mmCIF file of C-alpha atoms in Angstrom:
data_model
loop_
_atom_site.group_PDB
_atom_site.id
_atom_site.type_symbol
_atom_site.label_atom_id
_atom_site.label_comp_id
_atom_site.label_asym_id
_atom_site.label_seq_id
_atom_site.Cartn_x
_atom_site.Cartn_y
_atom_site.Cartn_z
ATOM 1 C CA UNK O 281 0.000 0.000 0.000
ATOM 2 C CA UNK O 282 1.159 3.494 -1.041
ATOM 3 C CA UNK O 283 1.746 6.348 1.273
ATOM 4 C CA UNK O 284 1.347 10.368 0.682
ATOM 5 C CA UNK O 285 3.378 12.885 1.949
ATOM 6 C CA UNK O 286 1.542 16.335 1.738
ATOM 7 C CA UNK O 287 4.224 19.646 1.660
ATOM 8 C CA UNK O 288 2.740 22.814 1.402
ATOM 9 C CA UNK O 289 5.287 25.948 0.429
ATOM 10 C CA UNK O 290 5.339 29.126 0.835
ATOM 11 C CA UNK O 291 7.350 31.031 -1.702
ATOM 12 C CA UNK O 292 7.619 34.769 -3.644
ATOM 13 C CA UNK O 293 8.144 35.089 -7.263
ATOM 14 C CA UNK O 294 10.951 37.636 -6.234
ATOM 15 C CA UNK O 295 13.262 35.365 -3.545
ATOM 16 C CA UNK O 296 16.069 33.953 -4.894
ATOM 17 C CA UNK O 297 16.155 31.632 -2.234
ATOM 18 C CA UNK O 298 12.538 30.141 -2.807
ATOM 19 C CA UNK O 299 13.893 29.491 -6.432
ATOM 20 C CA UNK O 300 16.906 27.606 -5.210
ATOM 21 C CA UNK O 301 14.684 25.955 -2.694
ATOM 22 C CA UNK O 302 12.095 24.431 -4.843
ATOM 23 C CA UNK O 303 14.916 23.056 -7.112
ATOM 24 C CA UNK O 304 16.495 21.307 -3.908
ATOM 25 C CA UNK O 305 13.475 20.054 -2.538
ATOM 26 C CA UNK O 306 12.356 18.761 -5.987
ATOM 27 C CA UNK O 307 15.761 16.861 -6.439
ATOM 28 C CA UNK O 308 15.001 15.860 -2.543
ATOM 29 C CA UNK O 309 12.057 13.948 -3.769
ATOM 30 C CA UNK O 310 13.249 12.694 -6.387
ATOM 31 C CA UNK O 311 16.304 10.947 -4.029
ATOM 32 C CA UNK O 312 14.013 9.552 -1.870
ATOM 33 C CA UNK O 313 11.314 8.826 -4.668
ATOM 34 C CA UNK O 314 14.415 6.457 -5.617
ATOM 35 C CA UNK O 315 14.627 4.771 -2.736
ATOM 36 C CA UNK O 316 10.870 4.813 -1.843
ATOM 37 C CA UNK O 317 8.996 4.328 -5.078
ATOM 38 C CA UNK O 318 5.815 4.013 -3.152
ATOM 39 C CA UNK O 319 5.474 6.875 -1.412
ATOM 40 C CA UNK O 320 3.930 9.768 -3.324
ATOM 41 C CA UNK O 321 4.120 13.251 -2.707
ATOM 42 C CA UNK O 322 1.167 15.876 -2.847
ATOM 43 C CA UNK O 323 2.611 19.410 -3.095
ATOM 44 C CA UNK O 324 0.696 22.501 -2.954
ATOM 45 C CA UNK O 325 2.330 26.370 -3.339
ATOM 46 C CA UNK O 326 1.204 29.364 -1.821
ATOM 47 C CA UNK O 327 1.965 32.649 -1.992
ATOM 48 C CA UNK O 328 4.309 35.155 0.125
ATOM 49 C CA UNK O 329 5.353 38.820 -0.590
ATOM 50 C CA UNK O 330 8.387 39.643 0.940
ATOM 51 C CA UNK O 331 8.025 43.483 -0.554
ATOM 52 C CA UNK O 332 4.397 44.139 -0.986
ATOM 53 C CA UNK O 333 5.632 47.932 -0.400
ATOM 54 C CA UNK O 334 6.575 47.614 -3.601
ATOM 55 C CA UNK O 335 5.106 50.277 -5.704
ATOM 56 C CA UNK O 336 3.760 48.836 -8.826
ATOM 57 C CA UNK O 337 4.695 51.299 -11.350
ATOM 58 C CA UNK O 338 7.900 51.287 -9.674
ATOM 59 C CA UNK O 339 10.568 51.234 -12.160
ATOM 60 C CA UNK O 340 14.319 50.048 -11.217
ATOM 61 C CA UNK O 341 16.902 47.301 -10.497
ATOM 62 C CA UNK O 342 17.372 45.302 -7.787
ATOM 63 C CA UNK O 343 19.895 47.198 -6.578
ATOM 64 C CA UNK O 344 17.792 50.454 -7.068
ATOM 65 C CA UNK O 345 15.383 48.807 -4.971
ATOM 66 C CA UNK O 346 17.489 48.029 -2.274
ATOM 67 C CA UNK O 347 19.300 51.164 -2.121
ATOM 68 C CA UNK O 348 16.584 53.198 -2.675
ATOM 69 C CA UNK O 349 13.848 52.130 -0.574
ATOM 70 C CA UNK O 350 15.283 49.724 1.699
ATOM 71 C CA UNK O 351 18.633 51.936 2.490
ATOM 72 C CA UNK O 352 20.972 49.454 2.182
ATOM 73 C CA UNK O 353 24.620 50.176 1.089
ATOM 74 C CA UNK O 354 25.170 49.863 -2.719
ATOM 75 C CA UNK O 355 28.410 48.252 -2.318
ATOM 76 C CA UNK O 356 27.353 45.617 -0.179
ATOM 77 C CA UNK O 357 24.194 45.041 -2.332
ATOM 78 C CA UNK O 358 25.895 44.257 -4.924
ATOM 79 C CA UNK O 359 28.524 41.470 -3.122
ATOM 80 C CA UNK O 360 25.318 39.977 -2.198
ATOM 81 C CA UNK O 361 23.705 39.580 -5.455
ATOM 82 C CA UNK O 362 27.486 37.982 -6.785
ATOM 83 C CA UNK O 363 27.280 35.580 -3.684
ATOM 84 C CA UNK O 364 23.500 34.749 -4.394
ATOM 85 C CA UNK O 365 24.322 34.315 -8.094
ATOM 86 C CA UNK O 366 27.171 31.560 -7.740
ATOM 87 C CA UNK O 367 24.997 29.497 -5.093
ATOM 88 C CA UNK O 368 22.594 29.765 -7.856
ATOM 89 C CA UNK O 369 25.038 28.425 -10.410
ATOM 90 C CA UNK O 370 25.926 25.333 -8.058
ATOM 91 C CA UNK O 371 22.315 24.082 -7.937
ATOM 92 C CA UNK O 372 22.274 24.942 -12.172
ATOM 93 C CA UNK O 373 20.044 28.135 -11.586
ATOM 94 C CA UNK O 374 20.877 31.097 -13.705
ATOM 95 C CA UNK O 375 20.926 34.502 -11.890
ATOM 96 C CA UNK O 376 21.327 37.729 -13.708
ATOM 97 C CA UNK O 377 20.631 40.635 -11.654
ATOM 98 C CA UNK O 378 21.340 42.932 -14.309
ATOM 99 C CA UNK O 379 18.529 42.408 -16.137
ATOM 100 C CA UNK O 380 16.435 41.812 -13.108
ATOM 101 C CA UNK O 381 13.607 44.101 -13.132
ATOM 102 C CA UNK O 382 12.415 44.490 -9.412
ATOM 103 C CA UNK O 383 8.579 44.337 -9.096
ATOM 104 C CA UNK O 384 5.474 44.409 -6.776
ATOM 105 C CA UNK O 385 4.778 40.374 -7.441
ATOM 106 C CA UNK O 386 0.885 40.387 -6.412
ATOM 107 C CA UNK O 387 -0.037 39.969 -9.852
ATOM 108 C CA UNK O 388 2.308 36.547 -10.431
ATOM 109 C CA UNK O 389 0.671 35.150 -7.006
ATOM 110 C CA UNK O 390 -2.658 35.181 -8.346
ATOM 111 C CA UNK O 391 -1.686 33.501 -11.472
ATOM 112 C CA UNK O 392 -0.050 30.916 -9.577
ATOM 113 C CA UNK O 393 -3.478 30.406 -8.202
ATOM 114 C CA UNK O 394 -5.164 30.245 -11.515
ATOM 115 C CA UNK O 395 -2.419 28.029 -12.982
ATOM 116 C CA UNK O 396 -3.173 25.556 -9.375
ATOM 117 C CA UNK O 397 -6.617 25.033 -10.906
ATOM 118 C CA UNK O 398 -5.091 22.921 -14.329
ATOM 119 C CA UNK O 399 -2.542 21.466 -12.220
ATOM 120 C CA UNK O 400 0.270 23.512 -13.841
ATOM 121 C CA UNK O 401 1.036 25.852 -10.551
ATOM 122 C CA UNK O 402 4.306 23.987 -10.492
ATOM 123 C CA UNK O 403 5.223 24.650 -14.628
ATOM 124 C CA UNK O 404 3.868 28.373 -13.639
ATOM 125 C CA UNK O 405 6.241 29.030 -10.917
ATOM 126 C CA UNK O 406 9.568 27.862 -12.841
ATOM 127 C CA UNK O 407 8.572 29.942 -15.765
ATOM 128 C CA UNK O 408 7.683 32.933 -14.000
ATOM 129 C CA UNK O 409 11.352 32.444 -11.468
ATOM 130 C CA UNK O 410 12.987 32.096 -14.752
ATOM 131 C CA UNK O 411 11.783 34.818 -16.282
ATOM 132 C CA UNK O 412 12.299 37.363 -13.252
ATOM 133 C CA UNK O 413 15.787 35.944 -12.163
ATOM 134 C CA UNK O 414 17.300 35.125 -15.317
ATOM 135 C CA UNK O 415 15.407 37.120 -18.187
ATOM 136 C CA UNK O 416 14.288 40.660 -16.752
ATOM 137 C CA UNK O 417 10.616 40.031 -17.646
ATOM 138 C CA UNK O 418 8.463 42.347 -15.944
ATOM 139 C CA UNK O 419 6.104 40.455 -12.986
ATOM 140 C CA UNK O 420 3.663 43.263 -12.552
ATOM 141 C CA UNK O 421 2.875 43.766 -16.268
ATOM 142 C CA UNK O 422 -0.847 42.176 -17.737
ATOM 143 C CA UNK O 423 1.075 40.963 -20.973
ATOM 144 C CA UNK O 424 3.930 39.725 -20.053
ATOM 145 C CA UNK O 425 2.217 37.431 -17.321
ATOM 146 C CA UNK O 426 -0.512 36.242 -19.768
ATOM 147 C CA UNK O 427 2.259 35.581 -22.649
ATOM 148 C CA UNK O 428 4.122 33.626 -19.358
ATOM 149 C CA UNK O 429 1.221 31.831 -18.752
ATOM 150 C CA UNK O 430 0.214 31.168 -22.612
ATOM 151 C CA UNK O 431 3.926 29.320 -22.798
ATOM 152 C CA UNK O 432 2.644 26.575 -20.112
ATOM 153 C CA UNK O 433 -0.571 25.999 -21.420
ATOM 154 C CA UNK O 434 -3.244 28.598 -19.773
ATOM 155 C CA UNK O 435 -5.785 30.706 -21.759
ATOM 156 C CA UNK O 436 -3.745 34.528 -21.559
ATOM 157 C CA UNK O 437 -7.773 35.500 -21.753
ATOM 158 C CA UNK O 438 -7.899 33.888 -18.350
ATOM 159 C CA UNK O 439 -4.282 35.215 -16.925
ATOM 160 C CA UNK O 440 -6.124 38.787 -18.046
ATOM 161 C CA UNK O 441 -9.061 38.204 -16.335
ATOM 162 C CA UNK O 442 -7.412 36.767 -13.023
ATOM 163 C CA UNK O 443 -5.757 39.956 -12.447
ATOM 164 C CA UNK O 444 -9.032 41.980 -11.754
ATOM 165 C CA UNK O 445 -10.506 38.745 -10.061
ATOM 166 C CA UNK O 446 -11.018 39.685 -6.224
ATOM 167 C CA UNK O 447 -11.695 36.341 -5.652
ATOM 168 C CA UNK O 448 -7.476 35.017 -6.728
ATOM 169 C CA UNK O 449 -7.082 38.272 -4.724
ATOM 170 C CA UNK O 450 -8.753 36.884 -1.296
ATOM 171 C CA UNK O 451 -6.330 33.264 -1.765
ATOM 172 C CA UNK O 452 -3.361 35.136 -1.891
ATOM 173 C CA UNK O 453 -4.375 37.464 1.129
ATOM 174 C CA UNK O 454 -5.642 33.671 2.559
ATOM 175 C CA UNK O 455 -2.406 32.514 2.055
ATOM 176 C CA UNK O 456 -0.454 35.115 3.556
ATOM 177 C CA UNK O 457 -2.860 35.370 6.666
ATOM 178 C CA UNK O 458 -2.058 31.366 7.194
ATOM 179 C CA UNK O 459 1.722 32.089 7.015
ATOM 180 C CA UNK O 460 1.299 34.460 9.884
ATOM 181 C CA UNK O 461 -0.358 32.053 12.164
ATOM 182 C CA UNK O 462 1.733 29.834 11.354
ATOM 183 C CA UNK O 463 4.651 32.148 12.281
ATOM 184 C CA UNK O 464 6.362 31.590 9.444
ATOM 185 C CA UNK O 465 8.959 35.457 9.068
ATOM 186 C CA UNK O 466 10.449 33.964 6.026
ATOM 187 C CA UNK O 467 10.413 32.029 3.051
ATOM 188 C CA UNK O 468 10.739 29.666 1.284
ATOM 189 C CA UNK O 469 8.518 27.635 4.458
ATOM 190 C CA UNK O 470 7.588 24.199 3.674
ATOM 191 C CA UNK O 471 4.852 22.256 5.837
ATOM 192 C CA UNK O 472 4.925 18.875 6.014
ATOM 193 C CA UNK O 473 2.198 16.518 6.736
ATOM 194 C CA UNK O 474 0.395 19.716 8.202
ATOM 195 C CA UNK O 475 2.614 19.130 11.642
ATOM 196 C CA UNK O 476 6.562 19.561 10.518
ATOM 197 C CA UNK O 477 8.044 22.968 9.286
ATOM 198 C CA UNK O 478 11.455 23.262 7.448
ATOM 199 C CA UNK O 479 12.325 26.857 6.784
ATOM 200 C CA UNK O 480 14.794 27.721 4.322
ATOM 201 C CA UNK O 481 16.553 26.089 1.065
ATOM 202 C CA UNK O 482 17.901 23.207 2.842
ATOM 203 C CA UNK O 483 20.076 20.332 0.475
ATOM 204 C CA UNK O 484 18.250 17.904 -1.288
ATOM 205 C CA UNK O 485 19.781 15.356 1.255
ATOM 206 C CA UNK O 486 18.198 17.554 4.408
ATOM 207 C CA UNK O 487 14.557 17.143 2.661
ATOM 208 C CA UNK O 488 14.785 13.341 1.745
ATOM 209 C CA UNK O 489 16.225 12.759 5.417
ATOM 210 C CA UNK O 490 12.856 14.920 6.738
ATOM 211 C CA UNK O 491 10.652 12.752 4.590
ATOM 212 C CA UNK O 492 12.001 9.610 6.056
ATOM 213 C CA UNK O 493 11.942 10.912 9.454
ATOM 214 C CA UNK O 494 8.157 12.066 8.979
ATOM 215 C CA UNK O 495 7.643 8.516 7.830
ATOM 216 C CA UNK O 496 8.984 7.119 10.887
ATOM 217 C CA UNK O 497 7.032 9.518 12.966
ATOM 218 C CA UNK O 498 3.659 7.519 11.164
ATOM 219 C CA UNK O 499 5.052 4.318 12.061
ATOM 220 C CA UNK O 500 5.517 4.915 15.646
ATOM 221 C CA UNK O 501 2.169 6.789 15.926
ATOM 222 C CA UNK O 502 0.613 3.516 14.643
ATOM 223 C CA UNK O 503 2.535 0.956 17.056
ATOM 224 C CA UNK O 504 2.217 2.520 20.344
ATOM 225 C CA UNK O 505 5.281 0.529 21.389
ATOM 226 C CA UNK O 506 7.359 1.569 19.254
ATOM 227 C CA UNK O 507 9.987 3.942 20.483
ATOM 228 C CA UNK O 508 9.529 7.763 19.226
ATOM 229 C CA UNK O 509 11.679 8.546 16.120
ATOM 230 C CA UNK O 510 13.733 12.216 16.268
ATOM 231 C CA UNK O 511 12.662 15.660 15.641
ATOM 232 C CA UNK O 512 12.582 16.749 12.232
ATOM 233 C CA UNK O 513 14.650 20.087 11.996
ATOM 234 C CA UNK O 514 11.632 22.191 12.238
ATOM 235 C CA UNK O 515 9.730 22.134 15.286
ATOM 236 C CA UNK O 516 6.477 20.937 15.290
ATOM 237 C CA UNK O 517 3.536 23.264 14.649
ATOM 238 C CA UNK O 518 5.777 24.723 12.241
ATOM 239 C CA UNK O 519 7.149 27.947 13.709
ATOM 240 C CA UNK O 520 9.685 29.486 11.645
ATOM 241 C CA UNK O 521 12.816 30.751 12.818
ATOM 242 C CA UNK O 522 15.704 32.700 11.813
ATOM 243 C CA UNK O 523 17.124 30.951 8.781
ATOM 244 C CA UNK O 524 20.140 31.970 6.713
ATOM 245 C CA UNK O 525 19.146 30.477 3.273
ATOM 246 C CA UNK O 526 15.676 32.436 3.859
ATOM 247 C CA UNK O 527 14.419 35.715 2.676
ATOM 248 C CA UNK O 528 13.049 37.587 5.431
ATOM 249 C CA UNK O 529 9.715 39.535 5.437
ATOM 250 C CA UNK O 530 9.105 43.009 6.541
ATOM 251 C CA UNK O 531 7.970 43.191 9.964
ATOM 252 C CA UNK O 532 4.766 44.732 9.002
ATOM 253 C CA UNK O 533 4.221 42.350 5.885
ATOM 254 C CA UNK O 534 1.285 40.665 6.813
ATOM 255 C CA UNK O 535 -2.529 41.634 7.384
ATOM 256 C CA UNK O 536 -3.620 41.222 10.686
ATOM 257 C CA UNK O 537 -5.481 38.055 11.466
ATOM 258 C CA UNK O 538 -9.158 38.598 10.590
#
């Protein structure tokens, strides 16, 4: 008999991390799909902004972003991006801040919602980090998000139309309101089984070890006598800490809690 593993993530069109991360963790399943070809996984994205100050005619760089409205030292911006750029390159991402064109990503989130409905929210989300990170497509502009979406297989009618749509509107603000009880600060945040958090872009070899570990946890759930397996990194409940190979959100990022 088969088993499911459920991982929910939260993620930002605009965090280079959450890029990095989803490549990791999808090379993480596929390890431990190798070893476990029974188990299946059932994945689900949701959205984060880690800027939604963002204006979103705003018009700039990264770096103009960063320097600009978030005050921090040009210099040092730019040894960042190099650093983030050559991590990228080890996992076979392609960064290229130069062409980077920073944006308010509201718009991508709700076609990542649209795109969950055909089952292509995972094709969505590498097309639109590839196009922001390594292609200096705009992520706030109507056409370029419909001609993003077009390229995976959705009706750019329906991208269009999703933009005005309150209703992808409320399950992005749903999203982000469930990050914040979960106490997740940064991203990418994935959820596993509803009961394990892992914040960060951990190795490949970190997330197969966490499924196997959430695997034993089943086991001795199901055999009372069975002596308790360890903690998975993340505590459970899934509060997020402090994580180096996460992008942090403002402190006044989320809506309160309705």
């Amino acid at each position: 008999m088969s088993e499911t593993i459920r991982v929910d993530i939260w993620s930002d069109i605009a965090c280079p991390w959450c890029y990095i991360g989803k490549h990791r963790f999808e090379a993480g399943v596929a390890a431990f799909r190798a070893q476990r070809p029974d188990v299946e996984f059932e994945v689900e994205g949701h959205s984060f902004e880690l800027a939604p100050d963002t204006p979103p005619d705003f018009s700039g760089s990264e770096v103009d972003f960063l320097v600009r409205h978030k005050g921090m030292p040009a210099a040092q911006v730019e040894q960042m991006l190099e650093q983030m750029t050559e991590l990228a390159a080890a996992d076979g991402i392609e960064f290229d801040f130069s062409r980077v064109r920073h944006a308010n990503t509201a718009r991508a989130h709700r076609v990542l919602h649209l795109a969950a409905e055909s089952g292509l929210q995972t094709e969505m989300q590498e097309r639109l980090f590839r196009a922001y990170f390594a292609e200096g497509e705009d992520m706030s502009d109507p056409d370029t998000l419909a001609r993003l979406g077009a390229e995976v297989g959705l009706d750019p009618d329906a991208v269009r139309a999703a933009l005005d749509d309150e209703g992808y509107g409320q399950a992005v603000e749903r999203d982000i309101t469930r990050a914040r009880m979960l106490g997740v600060s940064g991203v990418p945040f994935f959820l596993i089984d509803e009961k394990y958090g892992i914040s960060g872009a951990q190795s490949s070899e970190a997330f197969a070890g966490a499924f196997e570990q959430v695997l034993g946890f089943r086991a001795s759930a199901d055999d009372p006598g069975a002596a308790a397996g360890p903690n998975v990194d993340a505590d459970p409940g899934a509060a997020a800490g402090p994580n180096p190979d996460a992008a942090e959100a403002p402190e006044n990022h989320h809506a309160d809690q309705a």
